[in-house]
Amino acid sequence: MKISLSWLKQYIDLDISAFELVDTLNNIGLMVDDWEEKENEVILDIETYANRPDTLGHLGVARELAVALGRPLKEQSWPLIELNEKTSDLINIKILDEDLCPRYCGIIVRGVQVGPSPDWLREKIKAIGLSPINNVVDVTNYVLFSTAQPIHAFDLDKLTGRKIIVRKAKKGESLISLEEDTLALSSDMLVIADEVKPVALAGVIGGQETSVSNETQDVFIESAYFDPVSIRKTSKKLGIKTEASYRFERGADESFPPQAALMAASILTQMGGKATKGILDIYSKPRKQKTIVLRNHRVAGLLGLEIQEEFIEETLSKLGFQIERTQKGVWQVKSPPFRVDVEREADLIEEIVRFYGYDKIPAKLPPFETLEPALSPKRKAFQKLRQILFHYGFDEVVNFSFVNQEKEAKLQSGRKPIEIRNPVSSKASILRTTLIGGLLENISWNLNRGAEGVHVFETGNVYFWQSDSCIEQCMLALATTGRVGTTHWQSRNEKTDFFRLKSACEAFMNYLRYDPYVFCEEDHTYFELGHSLSLHFKGEPVGFMGLVRRDILDSYSIEDEVWAAEFKLEMLLEKQAKKFQYRPVTRFPGISRDISFIASQEVTYQKIKAAVEKCSIPYLNQFYIYDRFSGPSIPKGKMSLSLRFVFCHPQRTLLAEEVDALQERIIKTLKAEFNFQLREGGKIDK
Amino acid sequence: MKELKKKIEKYKTQFNREITLIQDKKGLQELRNLFLSRKKGYVSLLFEDFKTLKPEERPEAGKIINELKEYVQTKLQALQEEFSTAKKVEKTYDLTLPGKDIYLGSPHPIVHFQQEIEQIFLTMGFTIEEGPEIETDYYNFEALNFPQHHPARDDWDTLYIKDDLLLRTHTSPVQIRVMEKKKPPIRIIIPGKVFRKETPDPTHLPMFFQVEGLVIDVGITFAHLKGTLEYFLKALFNENIKIRFRPSFFPFTEPSAEVDIECTVCDGKNEDCRVCGGSGWIEILGAGMVDPQVLKNVNIDPERYSGFAFGMGIDRTAMFAFQISDMRNFYENDLRFIRQVLRK
Ligand SMILES: [Zn+2]
């Protein structure tokens, strides 16, 4: 909110520099976002706070400054030029809903010459960035920006029946606003009506018909208190936010309406009008002031600092609080009516320390007494997982949780997306149901900027509906495409492939000691048919990996192949890792045997592995595939496989004849199971 | 005897031939074994022959066998010394060529910075808590002392899924969730994603990261809040950084504070500084003593316990720490940007 220094000076003597002024305000919590120094004037832009409606006018800011600087507020007087007519002779005010309007004041100024305001007023209005309109409107603005009390001026002659009725709107009623919009009113909205129809939307905006014009002779000034919640609901429902509604919804000062009406009438009479006698003030149930108990030991207990009782008493009373000491270190405090935010002891302590100075509070570390593990096992596993993926050359990315509905649909995650009711953009209207889309977006972005390859992973939530609950599931996704790293003088950087992706996945499963896990050939909507694997951990499916479907890649304009994977990270991290347990290392040398076969290309390694494991060959310590090829030297549809078997006895050296027998068993099994043919010279002792 | 002499001659010739072929210490050892091995070495075998000789032949035979043995030993010794003295290895490569670069992945700058923050609090005995990103109105607002229809809610532009279901606008709801199930002492931080209805520009995004902290115990004071945050900010930036606490107003804390650090870009000396706008200060944290109403909402007695809470935008702080002028950089995921975290 804009605050003018010269305007403040009407309330308080300020001979300090602009810099000191800004500093003082910041130190009591009125943050000056920006300020501008002009000739004989400083314009401050002060942050507004939802719970400090009292500072939404120059008077309120001056009040705070007066306490901070230890200066008095100047007395204001508002003399009237009065007629003999009583206000109540000319207008009748009735409140039909005292909950939403506990107080309504009015006064009439007759014979107002509507026209440009005097220079002093035009200057004030311009100083805070508004345009002067006419003297009546300028005066209402002047009162609002001075005191934070919104007031409204009606053309008295246009109020049918000279009646003001404060009531809820009736079904079907409407109002043409000052902005010339036709507002459809609903029955929960509070209106100001005359005898026949609404003439203003209470506390929000006035009506066009009864507004002050150049022909206006007599002005009825309204100064009231409206219920904050009602004002806010109406303003939200109609989408109208005004300076008045902004203040009423934050809570105005219920004691102030008569003074604001008097102030407006006084200025208008100075411009030639004459006021009716007496302010009409309908206020049947004055608000009771609440008493707050303030205890000195709580001040020290909350702040960690002793503050002298004199300081507490002086500060609070200067701020307008009534403070009475009931016993040593205990007070009964009543808030001034403009401080609707101060209701409890903690609120009072804030007031005290605001003026005492936050810089005077010492800085201490709280006593230590934690026995909890610094890092949960889940977080530890997560950090290790990231380290492994970095090691395997995957860069970490973070994407927005919002995605484009159309693009997301192409991925067919199978999860029902959650729509945002009020999205930032139509292209970000749903929450992501998979992380793959984001990674493809990243690949496309980076390839378009000259990257030779992109290898990325992301961890984070996907979101979806499951019957009628919103589910968030933490996932891990990886994607790899193009070349890896940069070319070295010894070798060209290699192209990524499925096994680069798989090795990273195997690595985190192995190094996190997730056991047992198994990959199965299984199709998934993200991937080309027959080009994907599912991963099962402790018997439960945790995710998929494979070659991303061509039509999906086309929608991200990616020409190269992309391999990707997505796992339910939460499920992985929550499961117990296999504990480390020592196994004796054999002292006896192993014997290894290499066997080469010709086999049909249909036979998968996983099947071979399962067959060998099923045999339970004694002393078979490990076995692995070390070569696989097909080509001109191999019959069509076949491949050459070379397997290495390592045998080891824990207590002694194995004899060659023993190993020969075991090897024979393996060969026999594989031949029977898969119709393998032993390759010529495929038997090499080592 | 004659045969013995012939044999010795043959061995000597063989030795002289083989020693010229030796390339390395391994070959040397092999040749030594061939001649001097105690069991099967040629010299040992000669002594076997020696045993079959007549007694009168033995002195001479012994002498010539020993001569061979010494000859072999001396020659091998000489060669051994030759191998031991440094020999210039022929250089076939250019040492100034670059080494082989193993491609390591890089952490994302925000996650990386978040972990730095976590580390500091972990050393202060804080634990890390998490919570859902889709929240109810109660946890996001109501329990934190934002009544329905209170204008304070306007400061948190909210993305809604349903009337009562929203994307959390801060990680504060996790404070409530933790206090509901755990009694003091509580000393936690809550990092995570938060969401606001903001149109993206260089300093605003609809999603960003935040870290909140909460300490509840008997006798926790504003002084502890200051001590904790000063320690944290000094650890995160530097030991000498200037820190300012000034009053502010938040619904869930009372008294409330905002914490500024000095602008290290201009030291407060540049009126047009694009980082601090010329004020010399950067708003970095919101904080305060937990509002008694919030404690009551989770059945913690505010007469017995007190506590403080604070919150910080990770992105905004990272922008200042790394001198990044556009927040959107973090979510474009340009690898040329991300990989700067990893290496120069
Ligand atoms: Zn600066």
Tab-separated table of C-alpha atoms in Angstrom, chain A residues 136-502:
chain	number	residue	atom	x	y	z
A	136	VAL	CA	-17.244	14.032	-3.084
A	137	VAL	CA	-15.505	10.912	-4.367
A	138	ASP	CA	-12.104	12.334	-3.469
A	139	VAL	CA	-13.280	12.973	0.094
A	140	THR	CA	-14.506	9.401	0.498
A	141	ASN	CA	-11.143	8.165	-0.773
A	142	TYR	CA	-9.329	10.576	1.483
A	143	VAL	CA	-11.173	9.254	4.525
A	144	LEU	CA	-10.519	5.648	3.513
A	145	PHE	CA	-6.790	6.104	2.930
A	146	SER	CA	-6.476	8.215	6.069
A	147	THR	CA	-8.338	6.046	8.533
A	148	ALA	CA	-8.796	2.662	6.803
A	149	GLN	CA	-12.542	3.107	7.312
A	150	PRO	CA	-14.364	2.808	3.971
A	151	ILE	CA	-17.305	5.188	3.548
A	152	HIS	CA	-19.790	5.636	0.739
A	153	ALA	CA	-21.615	8.690	-0.635
A	154	PHE	CA	-25.149	8.447	-2.067
A	155	ASP	CA	-27.120	11.063	-3.945
A	156	LEU	CA	-29.842	11.599	-1.342
A	157	ASP	CA	-32.503	12.499	-3.902
A	158	LYS	CA	-32.100	9.186	-5.650
A	159	LEU	CA	-32.818	7.123	-2.552
A	160	THR	CA	-36.483	6.252	-3.013
A	161	GLY	CA	-38.525	6.982	0.064
A	162	ARG	CA	-35.413	8.514	1.707
A	163	LYS	CA	-34.867	5.164	3.239
A	164	ILE	CA	-31.810	3.066	3.921
A	165	ILE	CA	-32.526	-0.576	4.615
A	166	VAL	CA	-29.624	-2.883	5.362
A	167	ARG	CA	-30.768	-6.360	4.424
A	168	LYS	CA	-29.923	-9.469	2.500
A	169	ALA	CA	-30.670	-9.412	-1.205
A	170	LYS	CA	-33.867	-11.026	-2.370
A	171	LYS	CA	-33.937	-13.728	-4.974
A	172	GLY	CA	-33.783	-12.293	-8.457
A	173	GLU	CA	-32.580	-8.848	-7.420
A	174	SER	CA	-29.767	-7.212	-9.285
A	175	LEU	CA	-27.674	-4.074	-9.094
A	176	ILE	CA	-25.879	-2.008	-11.689
A	177	SER	CA	-22.564	-1.224	-10.083
A	178	LEU	CA	-20.478	1.933	-10.267
A	179	GLU	CA	-18.432	0.118	-12.847
A	180	GLU	CA	-21.651	-0.302	-14.841
A	181	ASP	CA	-21.728	-4.078	-14.475
A	182	THR	CA	-25.061	-5.721	-13.784
A	183	LEU	CA	-24.584	-7.859	-10.714
A	184	ALA	CA	-26.891	-10.793	-10.102
A	185	LEU	CA	-27.420	-10.858	-6.348
A	186	SER	CA	-27.999	-13.937	-4.270
A	187	SER	CA	-29.838	-14.146	-0.992
A	188	ASP	CA	-26.689	-14.525	1.110
A	189	MET	CA	-25.387	-11.118	0.008
A	190	LEU	CA	-25.840	-8.082	2.181
A	191	VAL	CA	-27.147	-5.018	0.352
A	192	ILE	CA	-28.025	-1.443	1.129
A	193	ALA	CA	-31.502	-0.870	-0.243
A	194	ASP	CA	-33.905	2.009	-0.447
A	195	GLU	CA	-37.621	1.534	-0.256
A	196	VAL	CA	-37.789	-0.445	-3.486
A	197	LYS	CA	-34.441	-1.954	-4.477
A	198	PRO	CA	-30.791	-2.480	-3.644
A	199	VAL	CA	-28.714	0.654	-4.137
A	200	ALA	CA	-25.329	-0.721	-3.101
A	201	LEU	CA	-23.579	-4.001	-2.404
A	202	ALA	CA	-22.769	-3.468	1.262
A	203	GLY	CA	-19.074	-2.866	1.874
A	204	VAL	CA	-18.117	-3.918	-1.638
A	205	ILE	CA	-19.343	-1.480	-4.282
A	206	GLY	CA	-21.947	1.236	-4.735
A	207	GLY	CA	-24.709	1.343	-7.332
A	208	GLN	CA	-24.641	3.410	-10.472
A	209	GLU	CA	-28.117	4.864	-10.047
A	210	THR	CA	-27.637	6.445	-6.638
A	211	SER	CA	-24.076	7.557	-7.147
A	212	VAL	CA	-23.021	11.168	-6.852
A	213	SER	CA	-23.113	13.097	-10.135
A	214	ASN	CA	-22.592	16.713	-11.179
A	215	GLU	CA	-26.312	17.334	-10.576
A	216	THR	CA	-26.175	16.062	-7.030
A	217	GLN	CA	-27.258	18.568	-4.378
A	218	ASP	CA	-27.409	16.585	-1.165
A	219	VAL	CA	-25.067	13.794	-0.242
A	220	PHE	CA	-25.827	10.981	2.181
A	221	ILE	CA	-22.648	9.640	3.748
A	222	GLU	CA	-22.626	6.048	4.871
A	223	SER	CA	-20.075	4.862	7.417
A	224	ALA	CA	-20.668	1.352	8.724
A	225	TYR	CA	-19.162	-1.855	9.995
A	226	PHE	CA	-19.824	-5.034	8.003
A	227	ASP	CA	-19.110	-8.627	8.891
A	228	PRO	CA	-15.729	-9.640	7.367
A	229	VAL	CA	-16.762	-13.172	6.321
A	230	SER	CA	-19.925	-11.975	4.604
A	231	ILE	CA	-18.004	-9.292	2.701
A	232	ARG	CA	-15.373	-11.796	1.651
A	233	LYS	CA	-17.889	-14.343	0.432
A	234	THR	CA	-19.774	-11.749	-1.596
A	235	SER	CA	-16.602	-10.267	-3.050
A	236	LYS	CA	-15.311	-13.723	-4.023
A	237	LYS	CA	-18.607	-14.866	-5.441
A	238	LEU	CA	-18.936	-11.825	-7.694
A	239	GLY	CA	-15.216	-11.499	-8.345
A	240	ILE	CA	-15.225	-7.872	-7.227
A	241	LYS	CA	-12.378	-6.690	-5.037
A	242	THR	CA	-12.397	-3.056	-3.982
A	243	GLU	CA	-10.437	-0.921	-1.521
A	244	ALA	CA	-13.543	-1.091	0.688
A	245	SER	CA	-14.025	-4.868	0.529
A	246	TYR	CA	-10.284	-5.364	1.068
A	247	ARG	CA	-10.553	-3.520	4.406
A	248	PHE	CA	-13.917	-4.837	5.563
A	249	GLU	CA	-12.945	-8.462	4.946
A	250	ARG	CA	-9.857	-7.977	7.127
A	251	GLY	CA	-11.901	-6.428	9.897
A	252	ALA	CA	-12.610	-2.728	10.326
A	253	ASP	CA	-12.692	-0.771	13.582
A	254	GLU	CA	-16.226	-1.066	14.941
A	255	SER	CA	-15.806	2.039	17.051
A	256	PHE	CA	-14.801	4.244	14.189
A	257	PRO	CA	-17.801	4.734	11.825
A	258	PRO	CA	-19.101	7.927	13.526
A	259	GLN	CA	-15.672	9.585	13.377
A	260	ALA	CA	-15.221	8.702	9.722
A	261	ALA	CA	-18.671	10.102	8.897
A	262	LEU	CA	-17.860	13.276	10.826
A	263	MET	CA	-14.532	13.675	9.063
A	264	ALA	CA	-16.126	13.359	5.630
A	265	ALA	CA	-18.952	15.743	6.515
A	266	SER	CA	-16.514	18.256	7.956
A	267	ILE	CA	-14.400	18.367	4.794
A	268	LEU	CA	-17.482	18.636	2.590
A	269	THR	CA	-18.821	21.536	4.651
A	270	GLN	CA	-15.477	23.257	4.223
A	271	MET	CA	-16.179	23.039	0.498
A	272	GLY	CA	-19.499	24.849	0.857
A	273	GLY	CA	-21.947	22.200	2.013
A	274	LYS	CA	-23.904	22.221	5.224
A	275	ALA	CA	-24.361	19.171	7.396
A	276	THR	CA	-27.506	17.956	9.053
A	277	LYS	CA	-27.508	17.929	12.795
A	278	GLY	CA	-26.262	14.797	14.484
A	279	ILE	CA	-24.846	11.640	13.107
A	280	LEU	CA	-27.436	8.926	12.846
A	281	ASP	CA	-25.817	5.946	14.547
A	282	ILE	CA	-27.603	2.596	14.607
A	283	TYR	CA	-25.599	0.391	16.961
A	284	SER	CA	-27.771	-1.679	19.202
A	285	LYS	CA	-25.279	-4.222	20.533
A	286	PRO	CA	-21.891	-2.632	21.118
A	287	ARG	CA	-19.097	-5.161	21.097
A	288	LYS	CA	-17.773	-6.154	24.499
A	289	GLN	CA	-14.091	-5.685	24.979
A	290	LYS	CA	-12.273	-8.895	25.788
A	291	THR	CA	-9.832	-8.999	28.684
A	292	ILE	CA	-6.503	-10.711	28.093
A	293	VAL	CA	-4.301	-11.818	30.958
A	294	LEU	CA	-0.631	-11.064	30.400
A	295	ARG	CA	2.000	-12.690	32.601
A	296	ASN	CA	5.526	-11.437	32.728
A	297	HIS	CA	6.978	-14.919	33.140
A	298	ARG	CA	5.331	-15.933	29.876
A	299	VAL	CA	6.939	-12.979	28.151
A	300	ALA	CA	10.334	-14.212	29.287
A	301	GLY	CA	9.340	-17.833	28.680
A	302	LEU	CA	8.435	-17.244	25.070
A	303	LEU	CA	11.177	-14.803	24.192
A	304	GLY	CA	14.100	-16.114	26.233
A	305	LEU	CA	14.671	-12.617	27.527
A	306	GLU	CA	13.528	-10.554	30.506
A	307	ILE	CA	11.777	-7.341	29.586
A	308	GLN	CA	11.239	-4.649	32.209
A	309	GLU	CA	7.680	-4.244	33.425
A	310	GLU	CA	7.781	-0.498	32.800
A	311	PHE	CA	8.595	-1.089	29.175
A	312	ILE	CA	5.705	-3.539	28.820
A	313	GLU	CA	3.196	-1.185	30.420
A	314	GLU	CA	4.381	1.859	28.539
A	315	THR	CA	4.496	0.220	25.138
A	316	LEU	CA	1.101	-1.382	25.367
A	317	SER	CA	-0.611	1.734	26.626
A	318	LYS	CA	1.006	3.873	23.947
A	319	LEU	CA	-0.285	1.384	21.394
A	320	GLY	CA	-3.783	2.048	22.729
A	321	PHE	CA	-4.190	-0.963	24.998
A	322	GLN	CA	-5.790	-0.505	28.402
A	323	ILE	CA	-3.445	-2.189	30.807
A	324	GLU	CA	-4.021	-2.749	34.490
A	325	ARG	CA	-1.656	-4.514	36.843
A	326	THR	CA	-3.540	-6.991	39.043
A	327	GLN	CA	-0.532	-8.391	40.875
A	328	LYS	CA	3.202	-8.385	40.429
A	329	GLY	CA	4.027	-9.481	36.923
A	330	VAL	CA	0.386	-9.975	35.917
A	331	TRP	CA	-1.790	-7.579	33.955
A	332	GLN	CA	-5.276	-7.407	32.580
A	333	VAL	CA	-5.199	-5.962	29.096
A	334	LYS	CA	-7.941	-4.735	26.794
A	335	SER	CA	-7.188	-4.273	23.108
A	336	PRO	CA	-8.105	-1.062	21.376
A	337	PRO	CA	-10.999	-1.584	18.947
A	338	PHE	CA	-8.773	-1.052	15.902
A	339	ARG	CA	-6.568	-4.014	16.879
A	340	VAL	CA	-8.835	-6.866	15.866
A	341	ASP	CA	-5.779	-9.115	15.601
A	342	VAL	CA	-4.821	-8.993	19.270
A	343	GLU	CA	-6.858	-11.479	21.264
A	344	ARG	CA	-4.422	-13.605	23.241
A	345	GLU	CA	-1.387	-13.361	25.451
A	346	ALA	CA	0.929	-14.437	22.620
A	347	ASP	CA	-0.405	-11.584	20.496
A	348	LEU	CA	0.466	-9.117	23.260
A	349	ILE	CA	3.953	-10.577	23.593
A	350	GLU	CA	4.441	-9.998	19.872
A	351	GLU	CA	3.430	-6.360	20.342
A	352	ILE	CA	5.936	-5.943	23.161
A	353	VAL	CA	8.846	-7.522	21.342
A	354	ARG	CA	8.098	-5.736	18.094
A	355	PHE	CA	8.844	-2.483	19.821
A	356	TYR	CA	11.538	-3.848	22.087
A	357	GLY	CA	13.537	-4.947	19.078
A	358	TYR	CA	14.162	-8.419	17.690
A	359	ASP	CA	17.851	-7.598	17.569
A	360	LYS	CA	17.949	-7.430	21.388
A	361	ILE	CA	16.919	-11.081	21.745
A	362	PRO	CA	19.987	-13.255	22.326
A	363	ALA	CA	20.761	-16.156	19.990
A	364	LYS	CA	21.015	-19.525	21.750
A	365	LEU	CA	21.006	-23.086	20.500
A	366	PRO	CA	18.235	-25.248	21.930
A	367	PRO	CA	19.437	-28.013	24.279
A	368	PHE	CA	20.199	-31.289	22.506
A	369	GLU	CA	18.483	-34.468	23.488
A	370	THR	CA	17.748	-36.581	20.465
A	371	LEU	CA	18.237	-40.288	20.322
A	372	GLU	CA	16.650	-40.897	16.977
A	373	PRO	CA	18.698	-42.071	14.039
A	374	ALA	CA	19.840	-39.066	12.087
A	375	LEU	CA	18.836	-40.619	8.809
A	376	SER	CA	16.094	-43.205	8.377
A	377	PRO	CA	17.048	-46.464	6.603
A	378	LYS	CA	14.738	-45.436	3.780
A	379	ARG	CA	16.521	-42.122	3.245
A	380	LYS	CA	19.893	-43.831	3.458
A	381	ALA	CA	18.876	-46.329	0.796
A	382	PHE	CA	17.556	-43.495	-1.338
A	383	GLN	CA	20.850	-41.629	-1.151
A	384	LYS	CA	22.793	-44.751	-2.004
A	385	LEU	CA	20.519	-45.397	-4.948
A	386	ARG	CA	21.226	-41.935	-6.332
A	387	GLN	CA	24.971	-42.451	-5.922
A	388	ILE	CA	24.794	-45.726	-7.864
A	389	LEU	CA	22.853	-44.087	-10.680
A	390	PHE	CA	25.365	-41.214	-10.839
A	391	HIS	CA	28.076	-43.813	-11.034
A	392	TYR	CA	26.290	-45.439	-13.958
A	393	GLY	CA	26.228	-42.095	-15.743
A	394	PHE	CA	22.626	-41.022	-15.210
A	395	ASP	CA	21.962	-37.333	-14.564
A	396	GLU	CA	19.257	-36.362	-12.096
A	397	VAL	CA	16.351	-34.228	-13.281
A	398	VAL	CA	13.350	-32.658	-11.580
A	399	ASN	CA	10.213	-32.055	-13.624
A	400	PHE	CA	6.963	-30.307	-12.786
A	401	SER	CA	4.219	-32.474	-11.378
A	402	PHE	CA	1.773	-30.963	-13.882
A	403	VAL	CA	1.530	-32.334	-17.390
A	404	ASN	CA	-0.278	-31.906	-20.646
A	405	GLN	CA	-3.341	-34.124	-20.638
A	406	GLU	CA	-3.084	-35.101	-24.315
A	407	LYS	CA	0.562	-36.095	-24.160
A	408	GLU	CA	0.014	-38.000	-20.951
A	409	ALA	CA	-2.840	-39.948	-22.514
A	410	LYS	CA	-0.499	-41.194	-25.252
A	411	LEU	CA	1.697	-42.881	-22.664
A	412	GLN	CA	-1.199	-45.000	-21.356
A	413	SER	CA	0.146	-45.378	-17.863
A	414	GLY	CA	-3.079	-47.091	-16.900
A	415	ARG	CA	-3.491	-44.717	-13.956
A	416	LYS	CA	-6.513	-42.443	-13.803
A	417	PRO	CA	-5.232	-38.861	-13.841
A	418	ILE	CA	-6.136	-36.234	-11.236
A	419	GLU	CA	-7.358	-32.995	-12.742
A	420	ILE	CA	-6.567	-29.615	-11.223
A	421	ARG	CA	-9.707	-27.530	-10.949
A	422	ASN	CA	-7.959	-24.201	-11.459
A	423	PRO	CA	-4.773	-25.011	-13.396
A	424	VAL	CA	-2.119	-22.424	-14.167
A	425	SER	CA	-2.412	-23.351	-17.838
A	426	SER	CA	-4.520	-25.718	-19.922
A	427	LYS	CA	-1.267	-27.432	-20.899
A	428	ALA	CA	-0.597	-28.270	-17.261
A	429	SER	CA	-4.058	-29.266	-16.196
A	430	ILE	CA	-3.479	-32.725	-14.753
A	431	LEU	CA	-0.999	-34.275	-12.373
A	432	ARG	CA	1.453	-36.687	-13.924
A	433	THR	CA	0.599	-40.369	-13.796
A	434	THR	CA	4.072	-41.462	-14.878
A	435	LEU	CA	7.566	-39.996	-14.776
A	436	ILE	CA	8.383	-41.241	-18.297
A	437	GLY	CA	6.729	-38.284	-20.043
A	438	GLY	CA	8.916	-35.794	-18.199
A	439	LEU	CA	12.063	-37.721	-19.090
A	440	LEU	CA	11.093	-37.826	-22.765
A	441	GLU	CA	10.515	-34.074	-22.587
A	442	ASN	CA	14.039	-33.678	-21.153
A	443	ILE	CA	15.521	-35.905	-23.874
A	444	SER	CA	13.816	-33.904	-26.596
A	445	TRP	CA	14.926	-30.575	-25.052
A	446	ASN	CA	18.546	-31.631	-24.749
A	447	LEU	CA	18.822	-33.338	-28.142
A	448	ASN	CA	17.445	-30.165	-29.710
A	449	ARG	CA	20.259	-28.271	-28.031
A	450	GLY	CA	23.002	-30.418	-29.445
A	451	ALA	CA	23.388	-33.170	-26.870
A	452	GLU	CA	24.867	-36.360	-28.330
A	453	GLY	CA	23.103	-38.483	-25.766
A	454	VAL	CA	20.837	-38.085	-22.752
A	455	HIS	CA	20.828	-40.431	-19.782
A	456	VAL	CA	18.574	-39.214	-17.002
A	457	PHE	CA	16.630	-40.330	-13.980
A	458	GLU	CA	14.006	-38.771	-11.778
A	459	THR	CA	12.483	-39.704	-8.460
A	460	GLY	CA	9.187	-38.271	-7.357
A	461	ASN	CA	5.497	-38.777	-7.032
A	462	VAL	CA	2.978	-39.772	-9.639
A	463	TYR	CA	-0.650	-39.140	-8.783
A	464	PHE	CA	-3.851	-40.932	-9.677
A	465	TRP	CA	-7.353	-41.744	-8.586
A	466	GLN	CA	-8.020	-45.088	-7.033
A	467	SER	CA	-11.801	-45.392	-6.648
A	468	ASP	CA	-12.408	-42.066	-4.903
A	469	SER	CA	-9.104	-41.456	-3.203
A	470	CYS	CA	-6.118	-39.561	-4.514
A	471	ILE	CA	-3.018	-41.735	-4.494
A	472	GLU	CA	0.541	-40.412	-4.538
A	473	GLN	CA	3.177	-42.945	-5.364
A	474	CYS	CA	6.888	-42.279	-5.303
A	475	MET	CA	8.537	-43.604	-8.448
A	476	LEU	CA	11.963	-43.907	-9.993
A	477	ALA	CA	12.289	-43.586	-13.736
A	478	LEU	CA	15.291	-43.787	-16.026
A	479	ALA	CA	15.754	-43.109	-19.707
A	480	THR	CA	18.748	-43.420	-21.981
A	481	THR	CA	19.368	-42.488	-25.600
A	482	GLY	CA	22.237	-41.619	-27.914
A	483	ARG	CA	25.926	-41.665	-27.150
A	484	VAL	CA	27.526	-41.800	-23.732
A	485	GLY	CA	30.018	-39.153	-22.680
A	486	THR	CA	32.402	-37.497	-25.078
A	487	THR	CA	34.727	-38.957	-27.674
A	488	HIS	CA	38.148	-39.876	-26.387
A	489	TRP	CA	41.253	-40.036	-28.541
A	490	GLN	CA	41.520	-43.768	-27.865
A	491	SER	CA	37.938	-44.632	-28.756
A	492	ARG	CA	34.715	-43.153	-30.050
A	493	ASN	CA	32.097	-42.766	-27.321
A	494	GLU	CA	29.757	-45.700	-27.540
A	495	LYS	CA	26.045	-45.723	-28.169
A	496	THR	CA	23.780	-46.590	-25.302
A	497	ASP	CA	21.579	-49.658	-25.452
A	498	PHE	CA	19.157	-51.696	-23.419
A	499	PHE	CA	21.916	-53.318	-21.412
A	500	ARG	CA	23.232	-49.991	-20.209
A	501	LEU	CA	19.819	-49.339	-18.713
A	502	LYS	CA	19.571	-52.860	-17.355
